[in-house]
């Protein structure tokens, strides 16, 4: 679950920000069949209030509208695939003002792990900022949804990579992460990466020490899949990530 970096690019209240946000212009309502997919497969969606479920649905539909989903080594990208992939992006960006990762216009979907001719190895997913592409293995994506508490979620992981890149790409969506909070996150995460690199026992898996991007993506997985444990183990880091994303999964549960 890595990121293909082909170029260098340079307490909150959940309800408070919900009431102050403006969603995208009129979007057709989500189809009932799509809504059922969210009800069945998105624990995050299930925990939202009816009002916020409607907001979530609109964002899912808008994300689908803005992306080109391309099948690789399979006949088509199904409606289920589109909805659940979109839901992973919307979950991550739900606290942010109309962020749809617009730089990444294309999402390639493979049935299983795929071989990269560039890195010469197999991948589960990657983000390519040069071409504005997010690549996912559907098998690995589904496995990430199967256990909502194991902190292994390919969709969230790759969307987290895309989010960091989107923040610095010069388009209508750039600089949506507040700089002073992002700096605080960077400072705190470097300390935690150092601990992992030194072999200290840590809440995050070893791969988080690889670089800033992987640390952030793994933090996001834990933030949404193990928020209570994350908060107990690393309260300062949890709070900073909550401020950065402008949401708190623990407060969503208490809505």
Short mmCIF file of the C-alpha atoms (twelve columns), coordinates in Angstrom:
data_MODEL
# 
_entry.id   MODEL 
# 
loop_
_atom_site.group_PDB 
_atom_site.id 
_atom_site.type_symbol 
_atom_site.label_atom_id 
_atom_site.label_alt_id 
_atom_site.label_comp_id 
_atom_site.label_asym_id 
_atom_site.label_seq_id 
_atom_site.Cartn_x 
_atom_site.Cartn_y 
_atom_site.Cartn_z 
_atom_site.pdbx_PDB_model_num 
ATOM 1   C CA . UNK A 1   0.000   0.000  0.000   1 
ATOM 2   C CA . UNK A 2   2.551   2.526  -1.082  1 
ATOM 3   C CA . UNK A 3   2.578   5.826  -2.881  1 
ATOM 4   C CA . UNK A 4   4.303   6.329  -6.241  1 
ATOM 5   C CA . UNK A 5   5.934   9.723  -5.848  1 
ATOM 6   C CA . UNK A 6   6.854   10.589 -9.430  1 
ATOM 7   C CA . UNK A 7   7.219   14.294 -8.785  1 
ATOM 8   C CA . UNK A 8   7.901   16.524 -5.856  1 
ATOM 9   C CA . UNK A 9   4.867   18.613 -4.914  1 
ATOM 10  C CA . UNK A 10  5.522   21.057 -3.046  1 
ATOM 11  C CA . UNK A 11  -11.532 19.584 21.228  1 
ATOM 12  C CA . UNK A 12  -13.539 20.285 18.116  1 
ATOM 13  C CA . UNK A 13  -17.257 19.786 17.971  1 
ATOM 14  C CA . UNK A 14  -18.455 17.552 15.183  1 
ATOM 15  C CA . UNK A 15  -21.828 19.246 15.034  1 
ATOM 16  C CA . UNK A 16  -20.325 22.732 15.024  1 
ATOM 17  C CA . UNK A 17  -18.526 22.251 11.741  1 
ATOM 18  C CA . UNK A 18  -21.442 20.294 10.267  1 
ATOM 19  C CA . UNK A 19  -23.784 23.260 10.659  1 
ATOM 20  C CA . UNK A 20  -21.287 25.699 9.169   1 
ATOM 21  C CA . UNK A 21  -20.348 23.741 6.025   1 
ATOM 22  C CA . UNK A 22  -21.640 24.379 2.539   1 
ATOM 23  C CA . UNK A 23  -21.809 21.377 0.239   1 
ATOM 24  C CA . UNK A 24  -21.344 21.354 -3.521  1 
ATOM 25  C CA . UNK A 25  -24.020 22.725 -5.864  1 
ATOM 26  C CA . UNK A 26  -27.136 20.675 -6.554  1 
ATOM 27  C CA . UNK A 27  -26.357 16.996 -7.043  1 
ATOM 28  C CA . UNK A 28  -28.934 14.375 -7.936  1 
ATOM 29  C CA . UNK A 29  -29.933 12.232 -4.934  1 
ATOM 30  C CA . UNK A 30  -28.030 9.008  -4.468  1 
ATOM 31  C CA . UNK A 31  -29.814 6.038  -5.994  1 
ATOM 32  C CA . UNK A 32  -31.589 3.789  -3.430  1 
ATOM 33  C CA . UNK A 33  -29.397 0.866  -4.474  1 
ATOM 34  C CA . UNK A 34  -26.297 2.953  -3.783  1 
ATOM 35  C CA . UNK A 35  -27.670 3.999  -0.403  1 
ATOM 36  C CA . UNK A 36  -28.171 0.351  0.505   1 
ATOM 37  C CA . UNK A 37  -24.515 -0.296 -0.258  1 
ATOM 38  C CA . UNK A 38  -23.519 2.409  2.211   1 
ATOM 39  C CA . UNK A 39  -25.911 1.004  4.794   1 
ATOM 40  C CA . UNK A 40  -24.412 -2.450 4.378   1 
ATOM 41  C CA . UNK A 41  -20.717 -1.671 4.069   1 
ATOM 42  C CA . UNK A 42  -19.888 1.740  5.576   1 
ATOM 43  C CA . UNK A 43  -19.755 1.695  9.358   1 
ATOM 44  C CA . UNK A 44  -18.886 5.387  9.299   1 
ATOM 45  C CA . UNK A 45  -22.042 6.199  7.325   1 
ATOM 46  C CA . UNK A 46  -24.159 4.049  9.634   1 
ATOM 47  C CA . UNK A 47  -23.057 6.078  12.656  1 
ATOM 48  C CA . UNK A 48  -24.001 9.459  11.186  1 
ATOM 49  C CA . UNK A 49  -27.240 11.272 11.991  1 
ATOM 50  C CA . UNK A 50  -29.919 11.214 9.258   1 
ATOM 51  C CA . UNK A 51  -29.002 14.790 8.322   1 
ATOM 52  C CA . UNK A 52  -25.328 13.971 7.932   1 
ATOM 53  C CA . UNK A 53  -26.108 10.764 6.082   1 
ATOM 54  C CA . UNK A 54  -27.794 12.922 3.432   1 
ATOM 55  C CA . UNK A 55  -24.716 15.141 3.248   1 
ATOM 56  C CA . UNK A 56  -22.511 12.065 2.982   1 
ATOM 57  C CA . UNK A 57  -24.670 10.667 0.159   1 
ATOM 58  C CA . UNK A 58  -24.419 13.918 -1.803  1 
ATOM 59  C CA . UNK A 59  -20.661 13.904 -1.499  1 
ATOM 60  C CA . UNK A 60  -20.450 10.282 -2.601  1 
ATOM 61  C CA . UNK A 61  -22.534 11.058 -5.680  1 
ATOM 62  C CA . UNK A 62  -20.462 14.140 -6.475  1 
ATOM 63  C CA . UNK A 63  -17.214 12.182 -6.113  1 
ATOM 64  C CA . UNK A 64  -18.521 9.576  -8.557  1 
ATOM 65  C CA . UNK A 65  -19.587 12.323 -10.969 1 
ATOM 66  C CA . UNK A 66  -16.120 13.878 -10.949 1 
ATOM 67  C CA . UNK A 67  -14.084 10.701 -11.495 1 
ATOM 68  C CA . UNK A 68  -13.378 8.415  -14.410 1 
ATOM 69  C CA . UNK A 69  -13.333 4.824  -13.169 1 
ATOM 70  C CA . UNK A 70  -11.281 2.568  -15.427 1 
ATOM 71  C CA . UNK A 71  -11.221 -1.259 -15.167 1 
ATOM 72  C CA . UNK A 72  -7.938  -3.084 -15.571 1 
ATOM 73  C CA . UNK A 73  -7.873  -6.828 -16.303 1 
ATOM 74  C CA . UNK A 74  -11.623 -7.062 -15.682 1 
ATOM 75  C CA . UNK A 75  -14.779 -6.186 -17.660 1 
ATOM 76  C CA . UNK A 76  -16.019 -3.148 -15.748 1 
ATOM 77  C CA . UNK A 77  -15.935 -1.089 -12.584 1 
ATOM 78  C CA . UNK A 78  -19.306 -1.910 -11.044 1 
ATOM 79  C CA . UNK A 79  -21.645 0.489  -9.268  1 
ATOM 80  C CA . UNK A 80  -20.724 -1.190 -5.980  1 
ATOM 81  C CA . UNK A 81  -17.044 -0.515 -6.583  1 
ATOM 82  C CA . UNK A 82  -17.674 3.130  -7.423  1 
ATOM 83  C CA . UNK A 83  -19.863 3.743  -4.374  1 
ATOM 84  C CA . UNK A 84  -17.547 2.118  -1.860  1 
ATOM 85  C CA . UNK A 85  -14.403 3.700  -3.287  1 
ATOM 86  C CA . UNK A 86  -16.127 7.081  -3.229  1 
ATOM 87  C CA . UNK A 87  -17.264 6.455  0.350   1 
ATOM 88  C CA . UNK A 88  -13.684 5.922  1.512   1 
ATOM 89  C CA . UNK A 89  -12.692 9.300  0.062   1 
ATOM 90  C CA . UNK A 90  -15.730 11.078 1.491   1 
ATOM 91  C CA . UNK A 91  -15.134 9.569  4.927   1 
ATOM 92  C CA . UNK A 92  -11.655 11.061 4.982   1 
ATOM 93  C CA . UNK A 93  -12.704 14.481 3.667   1 
ATOM 94  C CA . UNK A 94  -16.090 14.834 5.385   1 
ATOM 95  C CA . UNK A 95  -14.848 17.537 7.745   1 
ATOM 96  C CA . UNK A 96  -13.268 19.570 4.955   1 
ATOM 97  C CA . UNK A 97  -15.021 22.110 2.697   1 
ATOM 98  C CA . UNK A 98  -15.915 20.400 -0.580  1 
ATOM 99  C CA . UNK A 99  -12.668 18.515 -1.094  1 
ATOM 100 C CA . UNK A 100 -13.087 15.893 -3.806  1 
ATOM 101 C CA . UNK A 101 -9.423  15.262 -4.655  1 
ATOM 102 C CA . UNK A 102 -10.003 16.959 -8.008  1 
ATOM 103 C CA . UNK A 103 -6.405  16.575 -9.189  1 
ATOM 104 C CA . UNK A 104 -6.958  12.823 -9.278  1 
ATOM 105 C CA . UNK A 105 -9.446  12.521 -12.114 1 
ATOM 106 C CA . UNK A 106 -8.954  8.824  -12.841 1 
ATOM 107 C CA . UNK A 107 -9.278  5.766  -10.618 1 
ATOM 108 C CA . UNK A 108 -7.891  2.506  -11.990 1 
ATOM 109 C CA . UNK A 109 -9.316  -0.658 -10.464 1 
ATOM 110 C CA . UNK A 110 -7.615  -4.055 -10.740 1 
ATOM 111 C CA . UNK A 111 -9.255  -7.282 -9.545  1 
ATOM 112 C CA . UNK A 112 -6.206  -8.246 -7.465  1 
ATOM 113 C CA . UNK A 113 -2.655  -7.120 -6.728  1 
ATOM 114 C CA . UNK A 114 -1.027  -5.848 -9.912  1 
ATOM 115 C CA . UNK A 115 2.481   -5.613 -11.296 1 
ATOM 116 C CA . UNK A 116 4.005   -2.169 -11.787 1 
ATOM 117 C CA . UNK A 117 6.376   -1.842 -14.728 1 
ATOM 118 C CA . UNK A 118 7.888   1.210  -13.034 1 
ATOM 119 C CA . UNK A 119 8.673   -0.165 -9.574  1 
ATOM 120 C CA . UNK A 120 9.057   -3.754 -10.863 1 
ATOM 121 C CA . UNK A 121 6.971   -5.189 -8.056  1 
ATOM 122 C CA . UNK A 122 3.385   -6.021 -7.139  1 
ATOM 123 C CA . UNK A 123 1.142   -3.415 -5.548  1 
ATOM 124 C CA . UNK A 124 -2.186  -3.296 -3.739  1 
ATOM 125 C CA . UNK A 125 -2.606  0.391  -4.455  1 
ATOM 126 C CA . UNK A 126 -0.754  3.571  -5.303  1 
ATOM 127 C CA . UNK A 127 -1.211  7.248  -6.075  1 
ATOM 128 C CA . UNK A 128 0.353   8.821  -9.159  1 
ATOM 129 C CA . UNK A 129 0.369   12.646 -8.991  1 
ATOM 130 C CA . UNK A 130 1.968   13.036 -12.444 1 
ATOM 131 C CA . UNK A 131 -1.035  11.513 -14.187 1 
ATOM 132 C CA . UNK A 132 -3.653  12.322 -11.550 1 
ATOM 133 C CA . UNK A 133 -4.406  8.651  -10.976 1 
ATOM 134 C CA . UNK A 134 -5.360  6.562  -7.950  1 
ATOM 135 C CA . UNK A 135 -4.863  2.814  -8.419  1 
ATOM 136 C CA . UNK A 136 -6.573  0.157  -6.294  1 
ATOM 137 C CA . UNK A 137 -6.734  -3.615 -6.057  1 
ATOM 138 C CA . UNK A 138 -10.413 -4.416 -5.508  1 
ATOM 139 C CA . UNK A 139 -9.568  -7.592 -3.596  1 
ATOM 140 C CA . UNK A 140 -7.356  -5.656 -1.183  1 
ATOM 141 C CA . UNK A 141 -9.922  -2.869 -0.956  1 
ATOM 142 C CA . UNK A 142 -12.664 -5.300 0.093   1 
ATOM 143 C CA . UNK A 143 -10.349 -6.981 2.581   1 
ATOM 144 C CA . UNK A 144 -9.813  -3.560 4.138   1 
ATOM 145 C CA . UNK A 145 -13.553 -3.180 4.688   1 
ATOM 146 C CA . UNK A 146 -14.054 -6.707 6.005   1 
ATOM 147 C CA . UNK A 147 -12.514 -5.991 9.418   1 
ATOM 148 C CA . UNK A 148 -13.319 -2.410 10.481  1 
ATOM 149 C CA . UNK A 149 -11.057 -2.626 13.516  1 
ATOM 150 C CA . UNK A 150 -7.738  -4.000 12.256  1 
ATOM 151 C CA . UNK A 151 -6.363  -0.617 11.063  1 
ATOM 152 C CA . UNK A 152 -5.686  -2.066 7.598   1 
ATOM 153 C CA . UNK A 153 -7.856  -0.224 5.099   1 
ATOM 154 C CA . UNK A 154 -6.533  0.201  1.570   1 
ATOM 155 C CA . UNK A 155 -9.180  2.735  0.583   1 
ATOM 156 C CA . UNK A 156 -8.431  5.089  3.464   1 
ATOM 157 C CA . UNK A 157 -4.695  4.509  3.073   1 
ATOM 158 C CA . UNK A 158 -4.518  5.522  -0.583  1 
ATOM 159 C CA . UNK A 159 -7.011  8.365  -0.190  1 
ATOM 160 C CA . UNK A 160 -4.808  9.708  2.613   1 
ATOM 161 C CA . UNK A 161 -1.866  9.807  0.205   1 
ATOM 162 C CA . UNK A 162 -4.010  11.603 -2.350  1 
ATOM 163 C CA . UNK A 163 -5.225  14.082 0.265   1 
ATOM 164 C CA . UNK A 164 -1.716  15.181 1.224   1 
ATOM 165 C CA . UNK A 165 -0.802  15.659 -2.427  1 
ATOM 166 C CA . UNK A 166 -4.046  17.446 -3.251  1 
ATOM 167 C CA . UNK A 167 -3.297  19.957 -0.522  1 
ATOM 168 C CA . UNK A 168 -0.169  21.173 -2.343  1 
ATOM 169 C CA . UNK A 169 -1.275  20.888 -5.974  1 
ATOM 170 C CA . UNK A 170 -2.213  24.318 -7.331  1 
ATOM 171 C CA . UNK A 171 -5.894  24.015 -8.175  1 
ATOM 172 C CA . UNK A 172 -9.226  25.076 -6.687  1 
ATOM 173 C CA . UNK A 173 -8.740  22.754 -3.721  1 
ATOM 174 C CA . UNK A 174 -5.191  23.445 -2.582  1 
ATOM 175 C CA . UNK A 175 -4.158  24.544 0.932   1 
ATOM 176 C CA . UNK A 176 -7.293  23.279 2.648   1 
ATOM 177 C CA . UNK A 177 -5.229  21.794 5.500   1 
ATOM 178 C CA . UNK A 178 -4.475  24.610 7.931   1 
ATOM 179 C CA . UNK A 179 -0.717  25.304 7.782   1 
ATOM 180 C CA . UNK A 180 -0.161  25.763 11.524  1 
ATOM 181 C CA . UNK A 181 -1.936  22.498 12.320  1 
ATOM 182 C CA . UNK A 182 -0.090  20.716 9.521   1 
ATOM 183 C CA . UNK A 183 3.209   21.940 10.969  1 
ATOM 184 C CA . UNK A 184 2.172   20.714 14.403  1 
ATOM 185 C CA . UNK A 185 1.304   17.344 12.878  1 
ATOM 186 C CA . UNK A 186 4.667   17.165 11.093  1 
ATOM 187 C CA . UNK A 187 6.602   17.943 14.268  1 
ATOM 188 C CA . UNK A 188 4.702   15.405 16.365  1 
ATOM 189 C CA . UNK A 189 4.772   12.682 13.729  1 
ATOM 190 C CA . UNK A 190 8.530   12.983 13.262  1 
ATOM 191 C CA . UNK A 191 9.019   12.200 16.941  1 
ATOM 192 C CA . UNK A 192 6.797   9.136  16.668  1 
ATOM 193 C CA . UNK A 193 8.516   7.954  13.488  1 
ATOM 194 C CA . UNK A 194 11.838  8.186  15.268  1 
ATOM 195 C CA . UNK A 195 10.540  5.978  18.087  1 
ATOM 196 C CA . UNK A 196 9.387   3.348  15.612  1 
ATOM 197 C CA . UNK A 197 12.676  3.545  13.716  1 
ATOM 198 C CA . UNK A 198 14.579  2.973  16.945  1 
ATOM 199 C CA . UNK A 199 12.648  -0.222 17.534  1 
ATOM 200 C CA . UNK A 200 10.492  1.020  20.380  1 
ATOM 201 C CA . UNK A 201 7.137   -0.660 20.875  1 
ATOM 202 C CA . UNK A 202 4.545   1.481  19.138  1 
ATOM 203 C CA . UNK A 203 0.821   1.647  18.458  1 
ATOM 204 C CA . UNK A 204 1.443   1.959  14.704  1 
ATOM 205 C CA . UNK A 205 2.891   -0.838 12.606  1 
ATOM 206 C CA . UNK A 206 6.558   -0.704 11.608  1 
ATOM 207 C CA . UNK A 207 5.845   0.474  8.055   1 
ATOM 208 C CA . UNK A 208 4.808   3.868  9.443   1 
ATOM 209 C CA . UNK A 209 8.475   4.705  10.008  1 
ATOM 210 C CA . UNK A 210 9.238   4.584  6.264   1 
ATOM 211 C CA . UNK A 211 8.463   8.248  5.564   1 
ATOM 212 C CA . UNK A 212 6.053   11.081 6.356   1 
ATOM 213 C CA . UNK A 213 3.543   9.941  3.742   1 
ATOM 214 C CA . UNK A 214 3.273   6.379  5.035   1 
ATOM 215 C CA . UNK A 215 3.085   7.586  8.625   1 
ATOM 216 C CA . UNK A 216 0.160   9.847  7.748   1 
ATOM 217 C CA . UNK A 217 -1.679  7.132  5.796   1 
ATOM 218 C CA . UNK A 218 -1.286  4.603  8.612   1 
ATOM 219 C CA . UNK A 219 -2.346  7.210  11.167  1 
ATOM 220 C CA . UNK A 220 -5.513  7.785  9.127   1 
ATOM 221 C CA . UNK A 221 -6.277  4.053  9.093   1 
ATOM 222 C CA . UNK A 222 -5.967  3.931  12.873  1 
ATOM 223 C CA . UNK A 223 -7.862  7.198  13.334  1 
ATOM 224 C CA . UNK A 224 -10.973 5.758  11.712  1 
ATOM 225 C CA . UNK A 225 -10.672 2.069  12.582  1 
ATOM 226 C CA . UNK A 226 -9.271  2.225  16.133  1 
ATOM 227 C CA . UNK A 227 -10.053 5.749  17.377  1 
ATOM 228 C CA . UNK A 228 -10.495 4.831  21.032  1 
ATOM 229 C CA . UNK A 229 -7.194  2.967  21.211  1 
ATOM 230 C CA . UNK A 230 -5.427  5.680  19.197  1 
ATOM 231 C CA . UNK A 231 -6.670  8.348  21.598  1 
ATOM 232 C CA . UNK A 232 -5.593  6.306  24.622  1 
ATOM 233 C CA . UNK A 233 -2.127  5.501  23.257  1 
ATOM 234 C CA . UNK A 234 -1.266  8.779  21.507  1 
ATOM 235 C CA . UNK A 235 -3.699  11.461 22.721  1 
ATOM 236 C CA . UNK A 236 -1.725  14.468 21.475  1 
ATOM 237 C CA . UNK A 237 -1.238  12.994 18.004  1 
ATOM 238 C CA . UNK A 238 -4.890  11.948 17.855  1 
ATOM 239 C CA . UNK A 239 -6.061  15.435 18.753  1 
ATOM 240 C CA . UNK A 240 -3.808  17.033 16.144  1 
ATOM 241 C CA . UNK A 241 -5.073  14.703 13.413  1 
ATOM 242 C CA . UNK A 242 -8.619  15.448 14.526  1 
ATOM 243 C CA . UNK A 243 -7.959  19.165 14.143  1 
ATOM 244 C CA . UNK A 244 -6.242  18.650 10.789  1 
ATOM 245 C CA . UNK A 245 -9.159  16.687 9.313   1 
ATOM 246 C CA . UNK A 246 -11.735 18.762 11.202  1 
ATOM 247 C CA . UNK A 247 -13.556 15.726 12.526  1 
ATOM 248 C CA . UNK A 248 -13.403 13.230 15.360  1 
ATOM 249 C CA . UNK A 249 -14.624 9.634  14.875  1 
ATOM 250 C CA . UNK A 250 -15.279 9.340  18.605  1 
ATOM 251 C CA . UNK A 251 -17.731 12.232 18.388  1 
ATOM 252 C CA . UNK A 252 -19.365 10.809 15.279  1 
ATOM 253 C CA . UNK A 253 -20.194 7.692  17.299  1 
ATOM 254 C CA . UNK A 254 -21.770 9.863  20.006  1 
ATOM 255 C CA . UNK A 255 -23.900 11.905 17.613  1 
# 
